[in-house]
Amino acid sequence: MSPADAVRAMIADRRDLHAHAEPGWCEVRTASLVARRLAGLGYALRVGREVVAADRPGLPSAAELTAAYDRALAAGADPEYAALVRDGFTGVVATLATGRPGPVVALRFDIDANYGHESADPAHTAERGGYRSRTDGVHHSCGHDAHTAIGLAVARELADAVAAGRLSGEIRLIFQPAEEGLRGGPAMVAAGVADGIDVLLGCHIGVQARATGEVVAGYRRILASHKFDVRFRGRNAHAGISPHEGRNAVQAAAIAVQNLLAISRHGDGETRVNVGTIEGGETRNSVPAHALLRCEVRADDNAILGYLRDRVDGVVLGAAAVTGVEASVETAGGAAGADSTPALAAVVARAAAGVDGVTRVRDTADFKGSDDMSSFMNAVQAAGGQAVYFGLGSRLGDVHHAPGFDVDDDALVIGRDVFLGCLRELGVLG
Amino acid sequence: MSPADAVRAMIADRRDLHAHAEPGWCEVRTASLVARRLAGLGYALRVGREVVAADRPGLPSAAELTAAYDRALAAGADPEYAALVRDGFTGVVATLATGRPGPVVALRFDIDANYGHESADPAHTAERGGYRSRTDGVHHSCGHDAHTAIGLAVARELADAVAAGRLSGEIRLIFQPAEEGLRGGPAMVAAGVADGIDVLLGCHIGVQARATGEVVAGYRRILASHKFDVRFRGRNAHAGISPHEGRNAVQAAAIAVQNLLAISRHGDGETRVNVGTIEGGETRNSVPAHALLRCEVRADDNAILGYLRDRVDGVVLGAAAVTGVEASVETAGGAAGADSTPALAAVVARAAAGVDGVTRVRDTADFKGSDDMSSFMNAVQAAGGQAVYFGLGSRLGDVHHAPGFDVDDDALVIGRDVFLGCLRELGVLG
Amino acid sequence: MSPADAVRAMIADRRDLHAHAEPGWCEVRTASLVARRLAGLGYALRVGREVVAADRPGLPSAAELTAAYDRALAAGADPEYAALVRDGFTGVVATLATGRPGPVVALRFDIDANYGHESADPAHTAERGGYRSRTDGVHHSCGHDAHTAIGLAVARELADAVAAGRLSGEIRLIFQPAEEGLRGGPAMVAAGVADGIDVLLGCHIGVQARATGEVVAGYRRILASHKFDVRFRGRNAHAGISPHEGRNAVQAAAIAVQNLLAISRHGDGETRVNVGTIEGGETRNSVPAHALLRCEVRADDNAILGYLRDRVDGVVLGAAAVTGVEASVETAGGAAGADSTPALAAVVARAAAGVDGVTRVRDTADFKGSDDMSSFMNAVQAAGGQAVYFGLGSRLGDVHHAPGFDVDDDALVIGRDVFLGCLRELGVLG
Amino acid sequence: MSPADAVRAMIADRRDLHAHAEPGWCEVRTASLVARRLAGLGYALRVGREVVAADRPGLPSAAELTAAYDRALAAGADPEYAALVRDGFTGVVATLATGRPGPVVALRFDIDANYGHESADPAHTAERGGYRSRTDGVHHSCGHDAHTAIGLAVARELADAVAAGRLSGEIRLIFQPAEEGLRGGPAMVAAGVADGIDVLLGCHIGVQARATGEVVAGYRRILASHKFDVRFRGRNAHAGISPHEGRNAVQAAAIAVQNLLAISRHGDGETRVNVGTIEGGETRNSVPAHALLRCEVRADDNAILGYLRDRVDGVVLGAAAVTGVEASVETAGGAAGADSTPALAAVVARAAAGVDGVTRVRDTADFKGSDDMSSFMNAVQAAGGQAVYFGLGSRLGDVHHAPGFDVDDDALVIGRDVFLGCLRELGVLG
């Protein structure tokens, strides 16, 4: 394949993935097509239950998983691999064992999309380009479509390299589901996917780097995060005749929203609180008897995260007491914080400096978000390996997780080439 | 039909309606079966667009209406009448013109069920009796199943009476959809259904009368009410990386909930405020960009209702300003207050005193709820007629609009007999 | 004294009392001058500890009581009686025993002013008339100055009547302190002041009757009320360096304010909630460690009041839990509800109909406020006597408790004459 | 004076200042005694209006200033200097011109105490040591007593040094009032006090360094801060009779408190929000018509501070709209952020390493609080000079601004010696 064709293929892959956005644990089409492609390139494949542990927080209902499977098949999923990854086991690990001495180098790519409606504005690039999400209420608004397409492009180059005898050591490509909500990383680490990795590389597009050509060599301060659901259970009553007989769950939820957001800042580091969704009540003229909040907190470290979780418990307990309802807090995901290994970030910096189109390389930046890449990083670093999460600059259509989010296709080429440059710097790619 | 059979039929009707609960504007099965029954009894029928004006607040979406129609047919609706009442025209008016001089006496029955899950507790009478709602999330938790069954039983007795030459004047039976939300009454009055009525009778089961055998001869203080939706539109942003770029619609909704409930009491009379349902947000880790509240306010009179509506506007505007989002308030229904005509309530009191099973007759009680019976009452009284809304006591399984609500079948017999007794007191039934 | 002079004296008394407004338990000048005047008219006097029990809720601090005493002396208090009523025993009971058979008829007048700044607007009648309150932050904004002046005028007429042999039975004039906060009535009843009363009369100016010439013959629905203080105790911390080490008492207080106001209306009757004052925090840049709310709830009956008190406890407990602070609720006053005895209200109605200047007599009206006249009424009615609280219409400068509140002097003459008319109707005044 | 006597004197000074705590702009005793002492040591003095500009935000009332002056004189202030610094001009600048070439080196010490009650716990060091604050409601809970005592001790050493010919250049000692609230620094800079400084040194005790023996060579991230008052003006009404006629200012304040605290974190850096004090309302049974909040926001930089100020305006405007009251936001102080000059921090690090008792020297730490030392630092750095704010570790009795706060006297000796060591490192002290 000519270099120009390779670029065109990568961009076509990205747009295809974007148009067929699949939310966490539902990436049947994505995972099956990735597996099929890599098998064709000669990689050894492990998929589904082999690489995803059974304990998966925030798993959708059986009905949703089945609907996702049916939708994927209808949209061209590979039937053989689809059968292996269905029901929420949507992970893929592909290995190239070169037979030549060298380290185990892993590259990790996340593959899921977000819930949220994508913009239908004619000025929105995905609308204009004809690849707006066809999945109602699901949108690649975090750029994982780009990560996956880069992964496929790197895979192709490495397959060529091994054929040409230019690759040594072992290459492990990890395609991870359910990054949103910090659910897939822990489940893959629990399945042993991070075992034996000497060097771990990953990237995120557009975070703290909103210009194409910019590279952050290694993020620090990937925030620790805890995802949780809050449920309130009250008592219905006729809102006109006997409101005093009700116990108002929506009122409790409103108190909780205000006061979760008002949890005090911490003197020792950054914190975040979000109530992403709320739903509650049964009908207009009855005191509402149930409510559900989907929430998250994030912090610079686990100690601060512990503080936030303590305060969350206080707020929820108190909000319930104010209105006389019952409440519970249930964990829905989470991850510790992480920092890139400085020496490996220096490798990225050197590699990036040699890549066409790169105009600015920054040594580091605070990530300020959470990402379950941290689960892999912590596992690798704890075992003595090195890990880096680098930032791939891209012009964006809107901020992350917003309806108008889209990335710049030019950034994908840079991303692929930084990965390949790192492998050269590490001496495994000739 | 023997008296005992008539009672058994009325109870069977009630349970059948209960099991096939249909929400407002979706009562296709109910209305079509009512129409079929009355046509068979010799009544002259007007249905659908003839008796329901096109302007119907709070109409469900076309998809919901179609689904309701399909569900109704599958559950045994009368196909001929179903076609006439589908798409939200679920009203029925049946007339017996006796040809003998006398007043136009109208009896009004409401037929819709509520949104809300019915209790599956084995101790719940409807569960035990095998007639729990088969419609997921819809429940006859306000007793309109009883009202409708009473209406059918009265209709049968009057048909017998006209055949026997014991009835004079004109009888008009009004089966009204969408009482919940105060939507059907205005639409039927606008279609002329209240025109020419001299005497209007109606009843509600279990309101301020929770013992079987008790009758409230005529309610006063049916509250004026305004139903409205509040929408907030903000801006999404990544909750970790750039929360400050978001504009939080759920936060605005939480402020609105708390402060709608905190609108000051009024010195001149009673008020009610309810936020029945809330929904908002897109996904856990994005600052939420939309929220919707379904609300209502009620008051002793229109002046106080005006005060509440002014304060609602202030709360919504202010809540939006606090978080920098946009907001709107949209009307979803409403009705003025009403009081029974005292002279007609005295008729009910005399009639009730003569009914088997009645143990206590109270002259009046404050209704404390709203009911769009008030639309008919106001129209009839404004034209010089008399109107009464009487209370039919019933032991209840739980308070109105609660999951365990159910009525006492014995109360239905009393209800039928009070209506018939009133017609005798009025001299139209021999 | 000529009739015209008597009216001039009554108005001068009212303005003098208005200018020297004294808050609850601090009415040293008022009580001492009342006592001196009545002693001069030949009444038998009981003052201070003889008529006020030691248990007085909401008593100001010793320092405030001493300051009030000093201020009263400086402003012309009677030194002898001042010494008897100081330190919060500011009640006066004056008796005329006629020696002729007849009932014990008591007239009760409250004498305290409110906290709150009086308007200095040149259009305000008290400013224009030169009798604006000289006591900073204290204002006769509830008309007790008028009640007291009426009491003095009635006293003079009755003294003349007894001298002329036109009075029978026994007259008991009760001048009650600390009505605001419902504190003085219970303390006088506990001291036996209501014992042996056959007929009790009292009036309030301007309540539900804002036109001079209007009379409400007997209020019903004087609301039951509970007064309470809420204290929150948290923990200070530097607001920049270590805000997470604080426990925010002002935040808890804010949550409590919002949710006290949002306590659900009750289906069985009216409710009121007010947080009258708030104070909290130590300095701008420290997480605040204390807060205090002064609050009240009111209700149509004691059952509903109990509901409110339960909910108050829930709100306070919950608000404290939300922010991790400690909280307490302390009683500061209260009274049950009351209704006028209908037969005695009929006496008032007949009397009022014969009074010059009366243009409209209403049988009854809902009081909608609370008043510890209810303590006397309940005591008298429980012992088999009759009690009435009648409404004395008056044009007002502003609503009660507002800075521009003032009454119409013409109403005072009507008030005096209604009391005298009642005594004639009762047959004790010839 | 022997070295041991010098230490004893310094500690005695600190305890005397602690016992006579004076709040911002009221430091008449402190400033006058400092001036008297330095004059005695041969310094050239500039005091009062010479060194404090007339525009002083957050100035107490004239009555408070007069009371502070009277209290200071009664407590042993120097009458001559007291007359010069009274009425809120409580700054002192002392100069030693050595006549020998060298830089202008300024040392800045802040002298004011905080509002807040000091702990009377017998375990509290100041209580045990007999030097608990005698000023009710004012407490040296931020350690400025230590700063001032260190300044006096350094002054004595330098006076000895100049006498011995061991000092060169010019020494400027700045004793700054009203640091709390960020009010004194801008007023002294505006008066030209920072002009011509080549090297500026200052320290804070106990911030991010809670062990005696620890030194932070130069803080970075002194937060930018804005201090402001929020006033709400509503309308009184009787809380029972006509609550709907009120406009509730305390409710608005409660909404503002909750939502100021809930202003979203910012993705680009740290933020702080505090509502330090609240007061509102007139009396228990009236809808409250006024409220006042004393607040502050802080941020890592001025852009983020601007974001916070925008959101504050939105919250206040919105809270007022919710309850229909009027609102205003008034500036009460503020300062930009600052960072120490790294080269000068290196000087401090070298000096500290040579000081007895120093066990750990950290190059830098985030200050995380605000301090109007930043006003001097920004002025000096903008003019080409160097500035450092170093951290003086101390065991603390409690966190800053808390009732049990007190410092470790041993830390004072280290503080003095680090200043002197810096002057040696800079070559101005032999």
Tab-separated table of C-alpha atoms in Angstrom, chain A residues 133-284:
chain	number	residue	atom	x	y	z
A	133	SER	CA	-23.021	9.146	14.151
A	134	ARG	CA	-25.823	6.910	12.977
A	135	THR	CA	-26.322	5.643	16.525
A	136	ASP	CA	-28.932	7.825	18.170
A	137	GLY	CA	-27.640	9.395	21.386
A	138	VAL	CA	-24.093	8.038	20.992
A	139	HIS	CA	-21.232	10.168	19.684
A	140	HIS	CA	-17.462	9.799	19.418
A	141	SER	CA	-17.087	13.061	21.356
A	142	CYS	CA	-13.801	12.069	22.972
A	143	GLY	CA	-11.785	11.042	19.919
A	144	HIS	CA	-11.482	7.305	20.587
A	145	ASP	CA	-12.387	6.784	16.913
A	146	ALA	CA	-9.092	8.513	16.123
A	147	HIS	CA	-7.192	6.408	18.663
A	148	THR	CA	-8.565	3.202	17.161
A	149	ALA	CA	-7.803	4.249	13.597
A	150	ILE	CA	-4.248	5.163	14.597
A	151	GLY	CA	-3.908	1.757	16.213
A	152	LEU	CA	-4.981	0.022	13.009
A	153	ALA	CA	-2.543	2.105	10.971
A	154	VAL	CA	0.340	1.378	13.321
A	155	ALA	CA	-0.576	-2.304	13.195
A	156	ARG	CA	-0.253	-2.341	9.433
A	157	GLU	CA	3.174	-0.655	9.493
A	158	LEU	CA	4.449	-3.080	12.117
A	159	ALA	CA	3.188	-6.065	10.148
A	160	ASP	CA	5.160	-4.788	7.200
A	161	ALA	CA	8.196	-4.247	9.436
A	162	VAL	CA	8.173	-7.723	10.888
A	163	ALA	CA	7.898	-9.144	7.399
A	164	ALA	CA	10.965	-7.101	6.462
A	165	GLY	CA	12.859	-8.226	9.561
A	166	ARG	CA	12.991	-4.704	10.917
A	167	LEU	CA	11.225	-5.391	14.250
A	168	SER	CA	12.531	-7.009	17.430
A	169	GLY	CA	11.093	-7.893	20.824
A	170	GLU	CA	7.370	-8.369	21.211
A	171	ILE	CA	4.611	-5.956	20.257
A	172	ARG	CA	1.277	-6.052	22.084
A	173	LEU	CA	-1.617	-3.954	20.760
A	174	ILE	CA	-4.406	-3.467	23.279
A	175	PHE	CA	-7.818	-2.304	22.102
A	176	GLN	CA	-9.735	-1.437	25.245
A	177	PRO	CA	-13.507	-1.031	25.622
A	178	ALA	CA	-15.471	1.159	28.043
A	179	GLU	CA	-12.889	3.821	28.807
A	180	GLU	CA	-15.700	6.302	29.512
A	181	GLY	CA	-16.649	5.636	33.089
A	182	LEU	CA	-13.242	4.047	33.758
A	183	ARG	CA	-14.580	0.555	33.431
A	184	GLY	CA	-12.636	-1.300	30.756
A	185	GLY	CA	-9.076	-0.702	31.947
A	186	PRO	CA	-9.467	-2.390	35.330
A	187	ALA	CA	-11.289	-5.319	33.723
A	188	MET	CA	-8.457	-5.905	31.221
A	189	VAL	CA	-5.729	-5.494	33.845
A	190	ALA	CA	-7.591	-7.988	36.021
A	191	ALA	CA	-7.497	-10.401	33.083
A	192	GLY	CA	-3.704	-10.133	32.974
A	193	VAL	CA	-3.430	-7.983	29.864
A	194	ALA	CA	-0.789	-5.720	31.463
A	195	ASP	CA	1.371	-8.595	32.688
A	196	GLY	CA	4.926	-8.639	31.394
A	197	ILE	CA	4.880	-5.258	29.666
A	198	ASP	CA	8.235	-3.481	29.723
A	199	VAL	CA	7.202	-0.336	27.914
A	200	LEU	CA	3.651	0.981	27.596
A	201	LEU	CA	2.645	3.729	25.179
A	202	GLY	CA	-0.685	5.440	24.699
A	203	CYS	CA	-2.000	8.771	23.552
A	204	HIS	CA	-5.044	11.005	23.849
A	205	ILE	CA	-6.086	13.428	21.180
A	206	GLY	CA	-6.811	17.083	21.873
A	207	VAL	CA	-6.392	17.144	25.643
A	208	GLN	CA	-4.514	20.256	26.767
A	209	ALA	CA	-3.338	20.459	23.143
A	210	ARG	CA	-5.861	21.999	20.819
A	211	ALA	CA	-3.614	22.769	17.871
A	212	THR	CA	-2.661	20.227	15.232
A	213	GLY	CA	1.123	19.841	15.309
A	214	GLU	CA	1.439	20.138	19.061
A	215	VAL	CA	2.619	17.152	21.128
A	216	VAL	CA	2.678	16.770	24.918
A	217	ALA	CA	5.440	14.221	25.492
A	218	GLY	CA	3.934	12.764	28.661
A	219	TYR	CA	0.957	13.786	30.756
A	220	ARG	CA	1.170	14.022	34.474
A	221	ARG	CA	-1.755	14.406	36.853
A	222	ILE	CA	-4.187	12.047	35.238
A	223	LEU	CA	-6.819	12.477	37.917
A	224	ALA	CA	-7.950	9.716	40.205
A	225	SER	CA	-11.689	9.247	39.798
A	226	HIS	CA	-14.663	7.538	41.358
A	227	LYS	CA	-17.920	7.023	39.477
A	228	PHE	CA	-21.110	6.405	41.425
A	229	ASP	CA	-24.882	6.356	41.242
A	230	VAL	CA	-27.113	7.870	43.903
A	231	ARG	CA	-30.660	6.585	44.371
A	232	PHE	CA	-33.376	8.163	46.477
A	233	ARG	CA	-36.564	6.314	47.382
A	234	GLY	CA	-39.453	8.301	48.869
A	235	ARG	CA	-43.213	7.941	48.894
A	236	ASN	CA	-45.864	9.056	46.435
A	237	ALA	CA	-48.860	11.141	47.441
A	238	HIS	CA	-51.449	13.238	45.649
A	239	ALA	CA	-49.817	16.639	45.225
A	240	GLY	CA	-53.057	18.520	45.831
A	241	ILE	CA	-54.969	16.505	48.393
A	242	SER	CA	-52.269	15.176	50.679
A	243	PRO	CA	-48.787	16.424	49.769
A	244	HIS	CA	-47.724	16.075	53.394
A	245	GLU	CA	-48.111	12.307	53.108
A	246	GLY	CA	-45.441	12.182	50.418
A	247	ARG	CA	-41.693	11.904	50.854
A	248	ASN	CA	-40.128	13.788	47.991
A	249	ALA	CA	-37.252	11.976	46.282
A	250	VAL	CA	-36.753	14.658	43.626
A	251	GLN	CA	-36.388	17.312	46.303
A	252	ALA	CA	-33.721	15.166	47.952
A	253	ALA	CA	-31.987	14.787	44.608
A	254	ALA	CA	-32.017	18.546	44.062
A	255	ILE	CA	-30.460	19.123	47.467
A	256	ALA	CA	-27.852	16.509	46.646
A	257	VAL	CA	-27.017	18.104	43.277
A	258	GLN	CA	-26.483	21.522	44.804
A	259	ASN	CA	-24.409	20.250	47.661
A	260	LEU	CA	-22.355	17.715	45.744
A	261	LEU	CA	-21.277	20.587	43.515
A	262	ALA	CA	-20.594	22.651	46.638
A	263	ILE	CA	-18.286	20.126	48.323
A	264	SER	CA	-15.362	22.227	49.462
A	265	ARG	CA	-12.228	22.497	47.373
A	266	HIS	CA	-9.227	20.740	48.930
A	267	GLY	CA	-6.107	22.608	49.948
A	268	ASP	CA	-3.750	19.885	48.755
A	269	GLY	CA	-4.811	19.549	45.141
A	270	GLU	CA	-7.429	19.721	42.462
A	271	THR	CA	-10.868	18.215	42.703
A	272	ARG	CA	-13.803	17.765	40.348
A	273	VAL	CA	-17.440	16.939	40.977
A	274	ASN	CA	-20.048	16.249	38.327
A	275	VAL	CA	-23.637	15.139	38.362
A	276	GLY	CA	-23.910	14.048	34.768
A	277	THR	CA	-27.520	12.907	34.654
A	278	ILE	CA	-30.626	13.078	36.772
A	279	GLU	CA	-33.983	11.419	36.474
A	280	GLY	CA	-36.811	11.188	38.927
A	281	GLY	CA	-40.519	11.225	39.588
A	282	GLU	CA	-43.476	9.390	38.124
A	283	THR	CA	-46.055	11.911	37.000
A	284	ARG	CA	-46.760	15.617	37.206
